[in-house]
Coordinates of C-alpha atoms in Angstrom, one line a residue:
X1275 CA -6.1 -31.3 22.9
X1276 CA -5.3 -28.0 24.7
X1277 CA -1.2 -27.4 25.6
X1278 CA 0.0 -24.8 26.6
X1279 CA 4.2 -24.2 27.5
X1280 CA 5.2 -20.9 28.9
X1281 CA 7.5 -18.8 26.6
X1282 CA 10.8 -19.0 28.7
X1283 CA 12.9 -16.5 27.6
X1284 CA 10.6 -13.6 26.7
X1285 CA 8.9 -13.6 30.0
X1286 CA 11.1 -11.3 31.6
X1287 CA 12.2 -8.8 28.8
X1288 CA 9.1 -8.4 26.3
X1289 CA 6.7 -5.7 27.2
X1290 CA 3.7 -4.2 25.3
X1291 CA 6.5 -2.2 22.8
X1292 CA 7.6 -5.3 22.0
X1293 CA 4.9 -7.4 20.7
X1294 CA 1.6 -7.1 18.9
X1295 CA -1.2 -9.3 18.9
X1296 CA -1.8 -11.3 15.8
X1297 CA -5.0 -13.1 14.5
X1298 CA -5.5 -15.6 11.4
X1299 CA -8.7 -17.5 10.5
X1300 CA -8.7 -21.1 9.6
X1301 CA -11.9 -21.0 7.4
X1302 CA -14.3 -23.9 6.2
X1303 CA -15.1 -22.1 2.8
X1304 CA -18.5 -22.4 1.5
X1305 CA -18.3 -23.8 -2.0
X1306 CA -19.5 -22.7 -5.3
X1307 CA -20.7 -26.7 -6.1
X1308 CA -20.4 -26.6 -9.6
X1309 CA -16.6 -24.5 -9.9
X1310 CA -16.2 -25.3 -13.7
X1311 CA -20.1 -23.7 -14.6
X1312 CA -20.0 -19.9 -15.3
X1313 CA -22.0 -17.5 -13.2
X1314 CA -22.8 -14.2 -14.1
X1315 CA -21.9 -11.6 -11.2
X1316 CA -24.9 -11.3 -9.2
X1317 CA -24.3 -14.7 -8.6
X1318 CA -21.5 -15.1 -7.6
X1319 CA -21.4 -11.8 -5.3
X1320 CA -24.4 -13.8 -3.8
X1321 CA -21.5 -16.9 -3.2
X1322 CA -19.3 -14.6 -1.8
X1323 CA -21.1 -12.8 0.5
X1324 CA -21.9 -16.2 2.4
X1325 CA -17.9 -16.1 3.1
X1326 CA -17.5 -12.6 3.7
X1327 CA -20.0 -12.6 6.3
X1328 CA -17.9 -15.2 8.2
X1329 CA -15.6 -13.1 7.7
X1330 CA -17.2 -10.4 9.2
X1331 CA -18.0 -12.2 12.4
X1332 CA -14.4 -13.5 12.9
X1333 CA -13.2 -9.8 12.7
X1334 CA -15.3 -9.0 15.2
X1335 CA -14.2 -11.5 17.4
X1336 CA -10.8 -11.0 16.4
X1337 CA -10.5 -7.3 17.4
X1338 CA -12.9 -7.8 21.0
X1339 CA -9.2 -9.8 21.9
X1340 CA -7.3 -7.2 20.7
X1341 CA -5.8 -7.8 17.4
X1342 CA -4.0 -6.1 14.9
X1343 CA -3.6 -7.8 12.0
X1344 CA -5.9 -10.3 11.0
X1345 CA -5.4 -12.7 7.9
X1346 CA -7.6 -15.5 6.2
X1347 CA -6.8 -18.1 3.7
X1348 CA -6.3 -18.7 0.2
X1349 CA -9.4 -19.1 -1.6
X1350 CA -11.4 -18.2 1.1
X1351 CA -13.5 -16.3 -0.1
X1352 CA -14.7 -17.4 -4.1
X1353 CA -13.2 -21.4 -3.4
X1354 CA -11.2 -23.1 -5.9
X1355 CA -11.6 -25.7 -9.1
X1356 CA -12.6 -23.0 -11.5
X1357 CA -11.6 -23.3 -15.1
X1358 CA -10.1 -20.0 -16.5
X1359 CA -13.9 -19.0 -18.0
X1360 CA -15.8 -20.2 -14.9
X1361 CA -14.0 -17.8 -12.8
X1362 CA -14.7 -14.7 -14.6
X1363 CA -17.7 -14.2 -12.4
X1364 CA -16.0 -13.6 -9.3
X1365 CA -13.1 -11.4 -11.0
X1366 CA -12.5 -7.7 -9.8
X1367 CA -9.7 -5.2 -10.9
X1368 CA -7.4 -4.4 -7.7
X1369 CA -5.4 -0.9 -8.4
X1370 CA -1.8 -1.1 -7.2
X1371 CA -1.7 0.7 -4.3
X1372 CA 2.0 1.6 -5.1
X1373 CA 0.4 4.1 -8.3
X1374 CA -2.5 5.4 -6.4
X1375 CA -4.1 5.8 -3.0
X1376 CA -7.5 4.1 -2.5
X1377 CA -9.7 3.2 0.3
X1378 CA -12.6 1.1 -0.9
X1379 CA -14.4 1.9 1.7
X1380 CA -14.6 5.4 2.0
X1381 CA -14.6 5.8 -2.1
X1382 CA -17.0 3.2 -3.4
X1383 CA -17.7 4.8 -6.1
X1384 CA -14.1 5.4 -7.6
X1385 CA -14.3 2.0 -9.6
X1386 CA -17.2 -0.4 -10.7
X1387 CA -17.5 -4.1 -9.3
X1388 CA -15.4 -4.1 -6.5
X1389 CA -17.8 -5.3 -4.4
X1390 CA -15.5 -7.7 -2.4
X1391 CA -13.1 -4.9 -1.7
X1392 CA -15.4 -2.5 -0.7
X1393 CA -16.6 -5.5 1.9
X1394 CA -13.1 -6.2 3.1
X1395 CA -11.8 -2.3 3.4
X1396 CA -14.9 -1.4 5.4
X1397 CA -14.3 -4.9 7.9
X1398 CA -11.0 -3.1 8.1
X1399 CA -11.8 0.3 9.1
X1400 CA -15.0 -1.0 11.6
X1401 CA -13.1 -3.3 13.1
X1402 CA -10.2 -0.8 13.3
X1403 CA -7.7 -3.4 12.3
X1404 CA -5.3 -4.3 10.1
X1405 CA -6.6 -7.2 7.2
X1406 CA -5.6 -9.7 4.6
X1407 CA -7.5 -11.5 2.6
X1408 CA -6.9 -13.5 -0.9
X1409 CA -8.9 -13.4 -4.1
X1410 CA -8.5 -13.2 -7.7
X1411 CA -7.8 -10.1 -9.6
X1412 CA -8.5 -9.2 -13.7
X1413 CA -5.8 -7.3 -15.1
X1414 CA -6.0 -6.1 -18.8
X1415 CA -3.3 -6.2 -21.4
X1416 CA -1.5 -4.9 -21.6
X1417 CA 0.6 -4.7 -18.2
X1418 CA 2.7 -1.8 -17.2
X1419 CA 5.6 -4.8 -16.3
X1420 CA 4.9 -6.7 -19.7
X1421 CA 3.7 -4.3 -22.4
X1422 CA 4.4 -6.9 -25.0
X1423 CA 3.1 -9.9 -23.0
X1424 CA -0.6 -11.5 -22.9
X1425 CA -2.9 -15.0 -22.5
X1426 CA -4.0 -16.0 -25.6
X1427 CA -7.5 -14.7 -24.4
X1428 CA -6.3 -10.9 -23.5
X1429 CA -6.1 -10.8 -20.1
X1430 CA -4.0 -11.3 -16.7
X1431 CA -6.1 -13.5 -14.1
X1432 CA -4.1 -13.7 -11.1
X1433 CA -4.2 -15.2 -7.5
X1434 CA -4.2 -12.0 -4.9
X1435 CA -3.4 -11.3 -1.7
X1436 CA -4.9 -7.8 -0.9
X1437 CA -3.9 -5.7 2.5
X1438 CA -5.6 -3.3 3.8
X1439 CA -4.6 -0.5 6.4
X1440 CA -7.4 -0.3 10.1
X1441 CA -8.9 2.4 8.4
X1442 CA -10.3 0.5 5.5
X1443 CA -6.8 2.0 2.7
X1444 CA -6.0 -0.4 0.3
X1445 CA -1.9 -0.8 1.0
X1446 CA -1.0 -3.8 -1.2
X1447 CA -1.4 -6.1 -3.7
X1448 CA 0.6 -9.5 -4.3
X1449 CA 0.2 -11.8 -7.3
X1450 CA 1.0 -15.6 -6.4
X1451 CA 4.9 -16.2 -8.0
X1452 CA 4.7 -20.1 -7.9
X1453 CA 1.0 -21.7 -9.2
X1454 CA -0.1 -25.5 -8.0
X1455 CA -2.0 -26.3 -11.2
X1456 CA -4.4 -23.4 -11.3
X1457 CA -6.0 -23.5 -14.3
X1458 CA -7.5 -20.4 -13.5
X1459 CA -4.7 -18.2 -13.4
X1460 CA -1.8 -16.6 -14.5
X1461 CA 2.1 -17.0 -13.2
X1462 CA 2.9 -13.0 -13.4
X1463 CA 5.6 -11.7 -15.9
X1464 CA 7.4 -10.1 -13.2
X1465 CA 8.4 -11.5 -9.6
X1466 CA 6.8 -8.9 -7.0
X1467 CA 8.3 -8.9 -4.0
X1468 CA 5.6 -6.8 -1.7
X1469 CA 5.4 -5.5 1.7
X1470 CA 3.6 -3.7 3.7
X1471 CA 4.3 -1.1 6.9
X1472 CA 2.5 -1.4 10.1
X1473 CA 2.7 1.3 12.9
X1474 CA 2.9 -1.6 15.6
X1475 CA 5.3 -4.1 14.1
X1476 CA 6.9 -2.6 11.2
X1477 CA 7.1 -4.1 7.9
X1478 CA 5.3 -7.5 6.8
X1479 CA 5.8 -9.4 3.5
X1480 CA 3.0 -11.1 1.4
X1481 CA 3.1 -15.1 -0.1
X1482 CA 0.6 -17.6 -0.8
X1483 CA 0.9 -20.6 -0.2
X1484 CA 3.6 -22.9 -2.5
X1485 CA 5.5 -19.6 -2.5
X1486 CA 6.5 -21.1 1.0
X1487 CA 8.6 -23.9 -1.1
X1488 CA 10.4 -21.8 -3.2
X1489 CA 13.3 -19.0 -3.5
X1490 CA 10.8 -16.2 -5.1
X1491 CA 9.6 -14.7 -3.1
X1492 CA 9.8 -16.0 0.3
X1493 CA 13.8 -16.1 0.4
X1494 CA 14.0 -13.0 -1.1
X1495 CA 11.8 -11.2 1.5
X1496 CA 14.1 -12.5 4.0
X1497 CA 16.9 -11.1 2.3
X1498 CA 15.5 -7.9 2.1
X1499 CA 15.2 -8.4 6.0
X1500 CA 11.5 -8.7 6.2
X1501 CA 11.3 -10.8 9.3
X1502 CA 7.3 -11.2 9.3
X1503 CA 5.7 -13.3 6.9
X1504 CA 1.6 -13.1 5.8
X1505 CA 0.8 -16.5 4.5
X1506 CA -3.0 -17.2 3.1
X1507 CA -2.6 -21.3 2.0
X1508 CA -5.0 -23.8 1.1
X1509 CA -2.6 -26.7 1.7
X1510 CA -3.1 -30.3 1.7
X1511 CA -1.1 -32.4 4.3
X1512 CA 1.4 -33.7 2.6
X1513 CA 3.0 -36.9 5.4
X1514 CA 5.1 -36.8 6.2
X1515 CA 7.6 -34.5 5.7
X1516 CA 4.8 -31.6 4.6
X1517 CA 2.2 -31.5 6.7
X1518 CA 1.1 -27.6 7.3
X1519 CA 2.1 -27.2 11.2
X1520 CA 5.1 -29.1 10.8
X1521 CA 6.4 -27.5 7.9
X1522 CA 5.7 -24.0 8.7
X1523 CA 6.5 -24.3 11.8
X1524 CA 9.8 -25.3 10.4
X1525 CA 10.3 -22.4 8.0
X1526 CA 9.5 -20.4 10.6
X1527 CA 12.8 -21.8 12.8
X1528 CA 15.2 -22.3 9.8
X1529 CA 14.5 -18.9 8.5
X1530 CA 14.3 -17.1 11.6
X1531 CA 10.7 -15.3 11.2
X1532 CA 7.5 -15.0 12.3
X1533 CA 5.3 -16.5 9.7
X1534 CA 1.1 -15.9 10.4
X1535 CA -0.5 -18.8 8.4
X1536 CA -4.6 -19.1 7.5
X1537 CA -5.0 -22.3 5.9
X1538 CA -8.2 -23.1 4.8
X1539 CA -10.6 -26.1 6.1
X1540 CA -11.7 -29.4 3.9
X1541 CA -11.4 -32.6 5.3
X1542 CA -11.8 -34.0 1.3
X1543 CA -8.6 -31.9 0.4
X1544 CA -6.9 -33.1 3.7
X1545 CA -6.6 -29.0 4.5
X1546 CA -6.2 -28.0 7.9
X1547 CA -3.4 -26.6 9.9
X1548 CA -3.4 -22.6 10.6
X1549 CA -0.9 -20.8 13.0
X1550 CA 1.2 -17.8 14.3
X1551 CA 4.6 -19.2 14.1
X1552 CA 7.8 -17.3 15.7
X1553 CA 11.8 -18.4 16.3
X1554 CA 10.6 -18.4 20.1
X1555 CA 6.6 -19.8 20.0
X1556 CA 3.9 -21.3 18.3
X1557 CA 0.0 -21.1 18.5
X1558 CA -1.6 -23.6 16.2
X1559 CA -4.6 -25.8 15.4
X1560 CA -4.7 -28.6 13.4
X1561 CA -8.3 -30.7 13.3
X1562 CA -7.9 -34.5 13.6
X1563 CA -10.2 -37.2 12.2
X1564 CA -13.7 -37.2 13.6
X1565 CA -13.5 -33.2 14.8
X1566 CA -16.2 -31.0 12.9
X1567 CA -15.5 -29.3 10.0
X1568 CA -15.7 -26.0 11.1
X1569 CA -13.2 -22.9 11.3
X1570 CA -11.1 -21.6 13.7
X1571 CA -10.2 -18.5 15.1
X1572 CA -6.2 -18.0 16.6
X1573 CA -4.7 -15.0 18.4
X1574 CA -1.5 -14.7 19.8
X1575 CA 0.8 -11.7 21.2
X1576 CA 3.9 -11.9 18.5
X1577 CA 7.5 -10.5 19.6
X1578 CA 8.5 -7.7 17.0
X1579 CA 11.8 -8.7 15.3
X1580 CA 14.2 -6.5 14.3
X1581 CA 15.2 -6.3 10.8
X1582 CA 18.7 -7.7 11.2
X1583 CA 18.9 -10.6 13.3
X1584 CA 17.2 -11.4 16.5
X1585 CA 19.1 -9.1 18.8
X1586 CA 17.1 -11.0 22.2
X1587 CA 18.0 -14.2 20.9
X1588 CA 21.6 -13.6 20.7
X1589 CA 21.9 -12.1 23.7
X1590 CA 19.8 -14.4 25.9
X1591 CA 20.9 -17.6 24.5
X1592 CA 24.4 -18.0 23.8
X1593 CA 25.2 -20.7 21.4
X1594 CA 25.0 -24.4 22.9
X1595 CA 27.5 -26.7 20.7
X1596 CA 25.4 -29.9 19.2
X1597 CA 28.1 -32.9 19.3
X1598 CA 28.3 -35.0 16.4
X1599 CA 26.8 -38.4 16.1
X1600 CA 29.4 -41.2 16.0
X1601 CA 29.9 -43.0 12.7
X1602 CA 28.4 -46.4 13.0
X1603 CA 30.6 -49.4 13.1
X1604 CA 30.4 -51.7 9.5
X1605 CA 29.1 -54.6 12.1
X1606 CA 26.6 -52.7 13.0
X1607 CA 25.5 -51.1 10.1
X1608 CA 21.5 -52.0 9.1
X1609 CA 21.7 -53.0 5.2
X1610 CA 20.1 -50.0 3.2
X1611 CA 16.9 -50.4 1.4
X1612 CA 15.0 -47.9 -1.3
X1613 CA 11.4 -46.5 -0.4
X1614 CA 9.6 -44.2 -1.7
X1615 CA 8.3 -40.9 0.4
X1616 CA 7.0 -38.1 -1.2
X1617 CA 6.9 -39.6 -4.5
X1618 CA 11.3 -40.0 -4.1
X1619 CA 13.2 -42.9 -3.8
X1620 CA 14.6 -42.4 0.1
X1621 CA 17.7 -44.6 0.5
X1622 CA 16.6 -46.3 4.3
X1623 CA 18.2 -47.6 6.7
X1624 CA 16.0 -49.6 9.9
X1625 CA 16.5 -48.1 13.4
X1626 CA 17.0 -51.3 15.3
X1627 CA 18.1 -51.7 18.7
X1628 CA 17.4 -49.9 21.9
X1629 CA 19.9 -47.4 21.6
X1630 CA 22.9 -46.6 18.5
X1631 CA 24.4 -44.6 15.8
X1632 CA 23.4 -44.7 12.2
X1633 CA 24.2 -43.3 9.0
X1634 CA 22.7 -44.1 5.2
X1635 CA 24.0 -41.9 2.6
X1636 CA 22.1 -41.1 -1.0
X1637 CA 25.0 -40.5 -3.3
X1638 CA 27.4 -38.5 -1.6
X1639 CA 24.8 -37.0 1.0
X1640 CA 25.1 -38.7 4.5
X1641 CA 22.1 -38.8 7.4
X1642 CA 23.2 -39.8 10.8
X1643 CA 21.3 -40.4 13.4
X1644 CA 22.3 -41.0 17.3
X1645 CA 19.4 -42.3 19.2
X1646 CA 17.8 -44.1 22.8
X1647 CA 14.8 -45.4 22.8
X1648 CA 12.8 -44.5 25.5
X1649 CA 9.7 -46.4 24.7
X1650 CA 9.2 -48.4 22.1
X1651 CA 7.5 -51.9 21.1
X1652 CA 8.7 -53.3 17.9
X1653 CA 6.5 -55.9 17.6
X1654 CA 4.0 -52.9 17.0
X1655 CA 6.2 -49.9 15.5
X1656 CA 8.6 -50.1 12.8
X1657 CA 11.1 -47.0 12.2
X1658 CA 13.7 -45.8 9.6
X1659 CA 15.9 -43.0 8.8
X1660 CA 15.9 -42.2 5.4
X1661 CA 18.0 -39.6 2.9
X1662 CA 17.2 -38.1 -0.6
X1663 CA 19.7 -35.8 -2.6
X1664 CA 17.6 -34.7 -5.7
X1665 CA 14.7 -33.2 -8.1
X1666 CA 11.9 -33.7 -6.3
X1667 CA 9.6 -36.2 -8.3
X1668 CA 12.2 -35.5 -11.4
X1669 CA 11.0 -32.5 -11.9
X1670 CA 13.6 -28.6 -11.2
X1671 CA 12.4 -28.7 -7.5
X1672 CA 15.7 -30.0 -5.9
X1673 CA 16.0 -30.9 -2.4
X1674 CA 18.4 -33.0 0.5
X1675 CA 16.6 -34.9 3.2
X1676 CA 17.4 -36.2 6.4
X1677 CA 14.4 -37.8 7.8
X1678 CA 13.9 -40.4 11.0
X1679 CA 10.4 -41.7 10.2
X1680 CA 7.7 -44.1 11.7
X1681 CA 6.8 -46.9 9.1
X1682 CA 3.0 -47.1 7.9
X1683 CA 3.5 -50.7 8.9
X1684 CA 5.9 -53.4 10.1
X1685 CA 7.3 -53.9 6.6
X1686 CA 10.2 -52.3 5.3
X1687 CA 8.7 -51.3 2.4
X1688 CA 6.2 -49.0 4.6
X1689 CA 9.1 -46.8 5.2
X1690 CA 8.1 -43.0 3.9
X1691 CA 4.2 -44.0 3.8
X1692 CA 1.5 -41.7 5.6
X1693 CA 1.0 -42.0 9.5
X1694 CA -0.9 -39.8 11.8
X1695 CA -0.8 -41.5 15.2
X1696 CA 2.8 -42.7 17.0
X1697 CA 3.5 -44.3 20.5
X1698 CA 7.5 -44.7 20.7
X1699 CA 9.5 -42.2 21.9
X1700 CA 13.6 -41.7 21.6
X1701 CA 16.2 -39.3 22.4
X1702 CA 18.4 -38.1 19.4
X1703 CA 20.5 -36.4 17.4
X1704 CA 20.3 -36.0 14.0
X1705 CA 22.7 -34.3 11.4
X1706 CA 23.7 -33.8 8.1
X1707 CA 26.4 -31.6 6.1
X1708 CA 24.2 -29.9 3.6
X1709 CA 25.1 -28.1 0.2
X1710 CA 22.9 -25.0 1.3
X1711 CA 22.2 -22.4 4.1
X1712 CA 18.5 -23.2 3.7
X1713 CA 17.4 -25.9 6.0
X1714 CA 14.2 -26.5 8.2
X1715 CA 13.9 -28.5 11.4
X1716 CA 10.8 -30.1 12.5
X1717 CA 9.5 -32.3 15.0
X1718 CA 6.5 -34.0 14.5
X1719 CA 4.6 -36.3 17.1
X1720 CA 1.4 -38.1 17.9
X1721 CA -1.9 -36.6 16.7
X1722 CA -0.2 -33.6 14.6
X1723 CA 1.8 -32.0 17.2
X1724 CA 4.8 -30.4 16.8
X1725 CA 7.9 -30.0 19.4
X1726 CA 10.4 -27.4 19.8
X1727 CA 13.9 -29.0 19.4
X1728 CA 15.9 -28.7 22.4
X1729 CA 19.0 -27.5 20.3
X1730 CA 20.0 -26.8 17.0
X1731 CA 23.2 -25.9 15.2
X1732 CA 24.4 -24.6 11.9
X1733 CA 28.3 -24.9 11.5
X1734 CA 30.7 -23.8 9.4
X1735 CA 30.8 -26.5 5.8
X1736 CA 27.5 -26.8 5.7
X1737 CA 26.7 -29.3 8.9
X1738 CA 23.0 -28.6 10.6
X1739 CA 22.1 -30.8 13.7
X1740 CA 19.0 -31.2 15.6
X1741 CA 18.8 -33.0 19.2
X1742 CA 16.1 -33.6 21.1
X1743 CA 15.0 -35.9 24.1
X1744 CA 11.8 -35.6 26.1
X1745 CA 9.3 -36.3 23.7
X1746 CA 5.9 -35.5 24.8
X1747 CA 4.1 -38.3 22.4
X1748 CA 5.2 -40.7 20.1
X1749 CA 7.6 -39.6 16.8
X1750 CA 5.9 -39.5 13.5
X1751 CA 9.1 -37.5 11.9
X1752 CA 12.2 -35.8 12.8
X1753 CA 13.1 -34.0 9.4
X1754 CA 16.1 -31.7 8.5
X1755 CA 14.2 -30.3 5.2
X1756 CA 17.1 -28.8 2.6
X1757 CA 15.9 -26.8 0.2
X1758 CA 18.7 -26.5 -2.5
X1759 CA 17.3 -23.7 -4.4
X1760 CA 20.6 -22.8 -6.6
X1761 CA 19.9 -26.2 -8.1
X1762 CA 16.3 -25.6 -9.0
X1763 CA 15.8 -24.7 -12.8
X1764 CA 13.3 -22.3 -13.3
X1765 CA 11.6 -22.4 -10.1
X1766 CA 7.9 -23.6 -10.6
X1767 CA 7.5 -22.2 -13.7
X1768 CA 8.7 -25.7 -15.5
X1769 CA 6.3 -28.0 -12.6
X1770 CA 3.3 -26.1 -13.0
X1771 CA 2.3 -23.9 -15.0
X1772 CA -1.2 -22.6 -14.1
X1773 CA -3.6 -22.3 -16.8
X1774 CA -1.4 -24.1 -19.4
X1775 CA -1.9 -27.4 -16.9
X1776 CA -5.1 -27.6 -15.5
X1777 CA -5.8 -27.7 -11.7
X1778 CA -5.7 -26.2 -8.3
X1779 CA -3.4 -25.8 -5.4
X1780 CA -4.2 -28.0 -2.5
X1781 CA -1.6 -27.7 -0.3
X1782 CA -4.1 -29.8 4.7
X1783 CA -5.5 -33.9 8.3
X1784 CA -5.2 -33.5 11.5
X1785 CA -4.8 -32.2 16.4
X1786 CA -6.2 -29.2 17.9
X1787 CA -3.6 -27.8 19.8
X1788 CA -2.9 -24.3 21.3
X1789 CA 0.7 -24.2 22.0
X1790 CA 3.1 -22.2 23.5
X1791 CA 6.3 -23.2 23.2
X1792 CA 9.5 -22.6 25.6
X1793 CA 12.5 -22.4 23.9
X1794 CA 15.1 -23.9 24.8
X1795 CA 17.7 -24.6 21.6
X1796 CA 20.1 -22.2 19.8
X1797 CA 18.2 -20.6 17.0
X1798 CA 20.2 -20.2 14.1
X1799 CA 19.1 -18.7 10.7
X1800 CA 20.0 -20.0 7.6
X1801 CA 20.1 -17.0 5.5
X1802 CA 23.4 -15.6 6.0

């Protein structure tokens, strides 16, 4: 499915000085079959090189359409399911390229088995652009952050994002803050807030993956007014409130940045979703069930944003009020009902009738919902708006959720279950009064699309509304995704705790869509 939008209110101000042109690879990575068996090195360079030549073909084509920058995914290149032995094959020592100044490429000799960097900084300086890639770094004890700290079996294994200038110079390293049960690595000592300067767009900051759930580092990036966002992921869909376009695509609005995601591609892991997301566009692809498992190349020109606000936005859009939705009546109030979504018990409410107002409140936070159907069958589609105020799955990861959702089935009790395909279509407004500035918007429709929202607003007290009307396919979800991070205890460190637990991060199912989006809505960033 190919959709293209026009972007309406850059067409007449952005020029060549304005933009840059942006590539990521969603990559179907070639898998070491037996992840838990050692290798010895030769062996696994041999893996490797089976990715990295991929690679080497997507730069290629990346920089004949003019790109820049270029990133692939998580895991991309070794895979994932190692145990913390297994991997050792595959390790190499990344410098920090904020101690000393290396270019792989042009100074192989300077260190032994760095065989993958030397590949990447030479695809770099060939291909004359600018490259991230993700792999896993050895660091012995002890660290220069952590002289007294080290694993029980003397060294730092860590999951890397390395960057690399267009003429092949190493210019950063990043070590994943926030582990999905990877056994086969460490959480670092010390949070590491990296970035890198570009002569074309400025500055650009580094996270991987569940990083894109949590305060450190992602929020604090933004804070330090980094308003582009390099994201290697391996993430599994996670319907339907986390599904990879949906939910970046939502960061990407609630935060006010750009946000370049490679995701990588297994239909087993329900991975897929990569895309170049801004506050004004989106160019995606998400695969759906029955297209082949293969990657997929994106480029997009990008708008540079400033470091301070988005000075076009402001003054090319002034701010469009969102009314409130009317309380509901107690006559025609749906009775609540508890499902579970996510793994949390959503308090629901049934969106009945052919047009009305609703609210259902989970403890003292309150979803409402005005709505029109403008097609819909309900002896074939059930839907429900739903709340949570919580820890995620009882666990430090707190969140508040106002959701309108299509039901797996015609029973209430489907409410919050998995759906990828949607006919019905409404006009609405959602809100909520939230207890934090850090709230995402998404619209999510038939086949894995997602939708612009025609208007949002953040007001004063905590109050964030979404409307929308026009659907172009059926809902699947309209989400207002809080994050309350002040009330997170320890961040991911107490959920998952990478080698002490055991596991991997699968964070992907699916529609392939190239979209540009128009915008049309007030763009408002939470991060004041």
């Amino acid at each position: 499915m190919l959709l293209v939008l026009l972007v309406c209110c850059l067409s007449e101000t952005e020029s060549a000085a304005d933009s840059y042109v942006a590539a990521v690879y969603e990559h179907r990575v070639i898998l070491n079959p037996n992840p838990r068996v050692p290798v010895s090195r030769s062996e696994a360079l041999a893996h490797m090189k089976k990715n990295l030549d991929i690679y080497e073909e997507q730069a290629a084509r990346a920089a004949e359409q003019g790109a820049q920058i270029l990133v692939f995914p998580e895991d991309g290149i070794h895979g994932f399911n190692f145990t913390r032995s297994s991997i050792s094959g595959y390790l190499e020592t990344i410098p920090d390229p904020q101690e000393e100044s290396w270019n792989p490429c042009t100074e192989p000799g300077r260190y032994n088995n760095t065989e993958v960097l030397q590949r990447l900084s030479c695809m770099a300086r060939n291909h004359k652009l600018y490259l991230v890639a993700n792999m896993p770094d050895l660091q012995p004890c002890p660290l220069k952050t952590a002289p007294s700290m080290c694993p029980p079996d003397g060294r730092w294994q860590f999951n890397t994002n390395v960057a690399f200038r267009s003429d092949g110079l190493l210019v950063a390293r990043y070590h994943k803050q926030n582990l999905y049960f990877e056994e086969s690595f460490d959480t670092p000592p010390k949070l590491e807030l990296i970035t890198f300067d570009t002569p074309f767009a400025g500055k650009f900051g580094l996270m991987i993956c569940f990083d894109i759930l949590f305060h450190d580092p992602t929020v604090a990036l933004v804070k330090m007014g980094v308003r582009q966002l390099v994201f290697p992921t391996a993430w599994m869909n996670a319907l339907p409130l986390l599904d990879s376009v949906q939910f970046h695509r939502a960061f990407s609005l609630g935060a006010n940045v750009t946000v370049l995601s490679a995701n990588t591609r297994n239909d087993r892991f329900s991975m897929t979703g990569s895309g170049i997301y801004t506050p004004f566009s989106a160019t995606y692809h998400h695969a759906i069930k029955g297209d082949p498992e293969e990657g997929r190349l994106l480029v997009a020109t990008v708008p540079i944003l400033g470091p301070v606000g988005v000075k076009d936005v402001a003054e090319s859009m002034p701010s469009v009020p969102v009314e409130s939705a009317d309380p509901p009546s107690p006559a025609s109030s749906n009775p609540p009902f508890i499902a579970i979504m996510r793994r949390d018990p959503y308090r629901f409410v049934l969106i009945n009738g052919t047009m009305g107002n609703l609210t259902v409140c989970h403890d003292k936070f309150c979803c409402h919902l005005r709505y029109k159907w403008t097609a819909h069958d309900q002896r074939k589609e059930l839907y429900a708006l739903g709340a949570f105020a919580g820890k995620h799955k009882k666990t430090s990861y707190s969140l508040q959720v106002c959701a309108a959702v299509r039901c797996a089935g015609l029973e209430a009790s489907s409410c919050g279950q998995k759906v990828w395909e949607a006919e019905s279509k409404m006009d609405f407004l959602l809100e909520a009064t939230f207890q934090t500035n850090y709230v995402y918007p998404s619209v999510l429709v038939n086949r894995m699309d997602v939708e612009q929202p025609n208007k949002l607003e953040k007001a004063a007290g905590g109050r964030v509304a979404m409307k929308h009307s026009n659907l172009s396919a059926g809902l699947i979800t309209a989400c207002l995704y809080g994050r309350t991070y002040h009330l997170d205890n320890g961040g991911s460190r107490k959920i998952f705790m990478g080698w002490q637990e055991g596991g991997k991060d699968f964070s992907g199912v699916a529609a392939y869509a190239t979209i540009i989006l128009g915008l049309q809505l007030t763009i408002i960033s939470v991060f004041n």
